[in-house]
Coordinates of C-alpha atoms in Angstrom, one line a residue:
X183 CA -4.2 12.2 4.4
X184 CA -4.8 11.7 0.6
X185 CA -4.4 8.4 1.4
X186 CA -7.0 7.5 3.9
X187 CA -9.3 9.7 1.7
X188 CA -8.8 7.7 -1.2
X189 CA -8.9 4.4 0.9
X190 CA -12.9 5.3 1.7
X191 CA -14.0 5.7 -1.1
X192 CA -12.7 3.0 -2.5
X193 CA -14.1 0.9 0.8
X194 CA -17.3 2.8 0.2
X195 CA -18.1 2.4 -3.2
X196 CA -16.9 -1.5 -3.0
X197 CA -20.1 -2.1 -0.6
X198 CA -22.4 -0.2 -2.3
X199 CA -21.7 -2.1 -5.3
X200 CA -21.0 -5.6 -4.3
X201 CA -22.5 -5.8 -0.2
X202 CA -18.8 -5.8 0.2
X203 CA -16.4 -4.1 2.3
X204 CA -12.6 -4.4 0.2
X205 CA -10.5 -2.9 3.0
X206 CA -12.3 -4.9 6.1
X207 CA -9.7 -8.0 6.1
X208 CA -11.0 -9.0 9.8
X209 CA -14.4 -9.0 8.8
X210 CA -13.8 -10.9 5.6
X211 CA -12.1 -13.8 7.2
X212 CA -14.8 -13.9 10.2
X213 CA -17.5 -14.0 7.4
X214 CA -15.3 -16.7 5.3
X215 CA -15.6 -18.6 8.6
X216 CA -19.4 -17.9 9.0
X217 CA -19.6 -19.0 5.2
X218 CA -17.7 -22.0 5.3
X219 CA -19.8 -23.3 8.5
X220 CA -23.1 -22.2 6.9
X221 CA -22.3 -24.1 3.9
X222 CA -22.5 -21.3 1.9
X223 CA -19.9 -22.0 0.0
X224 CA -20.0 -19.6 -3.1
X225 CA -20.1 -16.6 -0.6
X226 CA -17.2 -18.0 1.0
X227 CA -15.4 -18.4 -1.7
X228 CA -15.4 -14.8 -2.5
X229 CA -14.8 -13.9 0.9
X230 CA -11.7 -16.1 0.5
X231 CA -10.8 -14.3 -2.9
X232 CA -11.1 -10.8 -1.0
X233 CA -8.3 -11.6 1.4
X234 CA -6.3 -14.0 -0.9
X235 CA -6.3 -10.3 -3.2
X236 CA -5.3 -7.6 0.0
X237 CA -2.7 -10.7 0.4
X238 CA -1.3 -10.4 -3.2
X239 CA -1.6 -6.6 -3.6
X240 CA 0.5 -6.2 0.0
X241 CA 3.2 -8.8 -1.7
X242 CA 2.9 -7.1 -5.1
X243 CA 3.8 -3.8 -3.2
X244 CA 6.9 -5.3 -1.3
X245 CA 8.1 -6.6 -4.8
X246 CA 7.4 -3.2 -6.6
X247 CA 8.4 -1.0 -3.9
X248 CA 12.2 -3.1 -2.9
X249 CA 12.7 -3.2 -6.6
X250 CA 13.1 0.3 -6.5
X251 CA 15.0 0.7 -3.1
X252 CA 17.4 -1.6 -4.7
X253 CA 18.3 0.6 -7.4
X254 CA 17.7 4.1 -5.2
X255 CA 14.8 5.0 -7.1
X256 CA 12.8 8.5 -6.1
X257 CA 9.9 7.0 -7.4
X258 CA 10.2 3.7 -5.0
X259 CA 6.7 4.7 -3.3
X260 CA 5.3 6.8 -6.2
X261 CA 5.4 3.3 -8.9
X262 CA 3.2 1.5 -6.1
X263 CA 0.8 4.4 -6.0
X264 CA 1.0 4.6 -10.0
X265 CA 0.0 1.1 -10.0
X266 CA -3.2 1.6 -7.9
X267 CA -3.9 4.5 -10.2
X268 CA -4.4 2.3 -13.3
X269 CA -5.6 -0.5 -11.9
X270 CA -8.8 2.3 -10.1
X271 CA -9.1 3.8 -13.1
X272 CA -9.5 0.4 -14.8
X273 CA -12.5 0.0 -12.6
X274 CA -13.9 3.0 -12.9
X275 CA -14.1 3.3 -16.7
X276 CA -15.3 -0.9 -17.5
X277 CA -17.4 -1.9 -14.0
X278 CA -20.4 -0.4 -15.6
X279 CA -20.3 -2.3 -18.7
X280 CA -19.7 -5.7 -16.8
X281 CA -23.2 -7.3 -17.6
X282 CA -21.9 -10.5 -15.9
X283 CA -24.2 -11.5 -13.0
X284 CA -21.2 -12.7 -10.9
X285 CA -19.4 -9.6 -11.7
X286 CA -18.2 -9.1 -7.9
X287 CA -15.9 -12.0 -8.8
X288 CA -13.9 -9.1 -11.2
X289 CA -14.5 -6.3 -9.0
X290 CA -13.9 -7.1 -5.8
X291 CA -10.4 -8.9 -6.4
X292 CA -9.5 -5.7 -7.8
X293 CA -10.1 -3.2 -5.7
X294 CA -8.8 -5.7 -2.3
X295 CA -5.9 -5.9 -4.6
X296 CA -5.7 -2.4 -4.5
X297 CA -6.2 -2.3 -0.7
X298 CA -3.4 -4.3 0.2
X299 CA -1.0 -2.4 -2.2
X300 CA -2.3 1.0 -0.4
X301 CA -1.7 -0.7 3.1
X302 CA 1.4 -1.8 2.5
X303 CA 2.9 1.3 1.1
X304 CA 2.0 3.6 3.6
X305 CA 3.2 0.9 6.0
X306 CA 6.5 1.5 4.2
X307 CA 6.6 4.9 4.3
X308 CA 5.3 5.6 8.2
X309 CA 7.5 3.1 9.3
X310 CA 4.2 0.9 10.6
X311 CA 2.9 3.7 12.3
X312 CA 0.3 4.2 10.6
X313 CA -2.5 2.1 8.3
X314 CA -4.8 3.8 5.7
X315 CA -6.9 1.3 4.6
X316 CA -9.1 0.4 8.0
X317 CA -9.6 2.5 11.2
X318 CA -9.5 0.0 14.2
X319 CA -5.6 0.3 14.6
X320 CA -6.1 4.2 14.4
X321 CA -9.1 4.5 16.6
X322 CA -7.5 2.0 19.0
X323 CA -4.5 4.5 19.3
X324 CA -6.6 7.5 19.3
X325 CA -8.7 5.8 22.7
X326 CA -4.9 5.3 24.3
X327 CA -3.9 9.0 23.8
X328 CA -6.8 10.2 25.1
X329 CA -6.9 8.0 28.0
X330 CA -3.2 9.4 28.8
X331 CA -4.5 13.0 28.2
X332 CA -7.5 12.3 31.1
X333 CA -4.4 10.4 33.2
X334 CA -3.4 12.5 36.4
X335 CA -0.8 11.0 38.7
X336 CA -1.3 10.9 42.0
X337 CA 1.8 9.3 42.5
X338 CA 5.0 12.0 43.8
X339 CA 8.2 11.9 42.4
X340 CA 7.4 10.1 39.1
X341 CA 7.2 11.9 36.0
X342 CA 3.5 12.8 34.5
X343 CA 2.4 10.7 31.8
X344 CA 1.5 13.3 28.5
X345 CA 0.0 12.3 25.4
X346 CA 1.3 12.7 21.4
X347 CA -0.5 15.5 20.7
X348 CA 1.0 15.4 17.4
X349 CA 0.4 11.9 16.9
X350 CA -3.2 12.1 18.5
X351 CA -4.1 15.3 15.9
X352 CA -2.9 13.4 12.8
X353 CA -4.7 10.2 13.8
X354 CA -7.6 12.0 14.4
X355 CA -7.7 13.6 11.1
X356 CA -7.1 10.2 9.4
X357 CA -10.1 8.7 10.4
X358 CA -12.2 11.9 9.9
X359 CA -11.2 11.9 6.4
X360 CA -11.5 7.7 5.6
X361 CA -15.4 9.0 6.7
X362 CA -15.2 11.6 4.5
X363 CA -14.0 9.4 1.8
X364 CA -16.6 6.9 2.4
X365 CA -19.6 9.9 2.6
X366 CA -18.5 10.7 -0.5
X367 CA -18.2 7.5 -2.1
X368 CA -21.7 6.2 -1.4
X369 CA -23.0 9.3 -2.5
X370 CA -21.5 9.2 -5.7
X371 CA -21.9 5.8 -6.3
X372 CA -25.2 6.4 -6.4
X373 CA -25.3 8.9 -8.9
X374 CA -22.7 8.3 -11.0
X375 CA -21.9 4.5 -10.3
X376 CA -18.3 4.0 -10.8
X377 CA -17.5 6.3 -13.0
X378 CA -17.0 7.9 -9.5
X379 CA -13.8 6.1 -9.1
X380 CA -12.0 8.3 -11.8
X381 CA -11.4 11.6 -9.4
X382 CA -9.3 8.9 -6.7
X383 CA -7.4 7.5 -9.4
X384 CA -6.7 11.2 -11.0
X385 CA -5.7 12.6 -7.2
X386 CA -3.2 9.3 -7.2
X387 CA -1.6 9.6 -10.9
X388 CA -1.0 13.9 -9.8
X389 CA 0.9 12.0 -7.0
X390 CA 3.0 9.2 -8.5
X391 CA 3.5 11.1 -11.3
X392 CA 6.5 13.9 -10.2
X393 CA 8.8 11.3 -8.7
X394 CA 8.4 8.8 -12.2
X395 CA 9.7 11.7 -14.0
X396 CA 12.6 12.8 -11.5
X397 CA 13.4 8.8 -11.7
X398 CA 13.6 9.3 -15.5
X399 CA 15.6 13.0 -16.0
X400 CA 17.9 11.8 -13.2
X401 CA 18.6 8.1 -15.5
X402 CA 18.9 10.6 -18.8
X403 CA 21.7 13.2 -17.0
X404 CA 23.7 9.5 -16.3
X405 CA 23.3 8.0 -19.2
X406 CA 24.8 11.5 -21.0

């Protein structure tokens, strides 16, 4: 939940800044494509960068995040997380003082880098249930649940197909709150520019950090 909050905010405050949404991979390769045929090419080469970056952070994630499987670390998820943290709050304390005019070329690498790390983790930890990131995978589910919740058989002797209420619920919440995210996001953007990036990365360093230090009593007690 956390999560999908962070994820738009992060998406939100990427467009207002930059006319550009970080977590929208389909959309960024559909709009490299426009580019590239429009000749437009320094548009499409950012459009490029964007998913060339979600493409890097998801790898960097599978690196970070089997690294610590490997050696049965509690903190396996919580260092990927960590990561994000610095690298939002590395965005949120020197964007504003980028006087560059093609200053998207900094930003926007960043925070799809920072998208594909999120994806990827909670890929990892629901199994690919789930995505955080972008809502067309969750609505798409959502419409499927419903549509077996309308369902009534008229067929006898087969059993009645019933939704995940559960799973319906929790989907349903996600996307509520990746609106939330992105409500607030804009909003503060506006008044605060990206210094409105420092409560997400706060909310994910109180996450990452527990498991870091159960990682590092538990390597003290063996070590003694």
């Amino acid at each position: 939940m956390l999560l999908a909050l962070v994820a738009g905010v992060l998406n939100s405050v990427g467009f207002v800044a930059v006319s550009l949404y970080t977590s929208h991979m389909t959309g960024l390769v559909a709009s490299t494509a426009d580019n590239v045929s429009g000749r437009s090419w320094a548009v499409a080469g950012l459009d490029a960068t964007a998913v060339a970056s979600f493409l890097v952070g998801a790898a960097t994630c599978a690196i970070v995040f089997n690294w610590g499987r490997r050696r049965h670390r509690e903190a396996r998820y919580a260092n990927v997380l960590g990561l994000q943290a610095i690298l939002v709050l590395t965005i949120a304390v020197t964007a504003d003082h980028l006087r560059w005019h093609h200053r998207a070329w900094v930003i926007v690498p960043v925070l799809c880098f920072t998208m594909g790390l999120q994806n990827a983790i909670i890929t990892k930890i629901s199994s690919a249930q789930i995505r955080t990131t972008h809502v067309t995978g969750m609505v798409t589910d959502i419409g499927i649940e419903l549509g077996k919740l309308l369902y009534r058989s008229r067929t006898p002797g087969l059993l009645p197909v019933l939704p995940d209420l559960p799973k319906l619920r929790m989907l349903t919440e996600l996307v509520g709150l990746f609106f939330v995210g992105g409500v607030l996001g804009s909003a503060s953007y506006v008044a605060f520019g990206f210094a409105t990036l420092l409560a997400p990365a706060l909310l994910l360093i109180l996450v990452a950090v527990p498991p870091v230090l159960i990682d590092r009593s538990s390597r003290r007690s063996t070590a003694a």
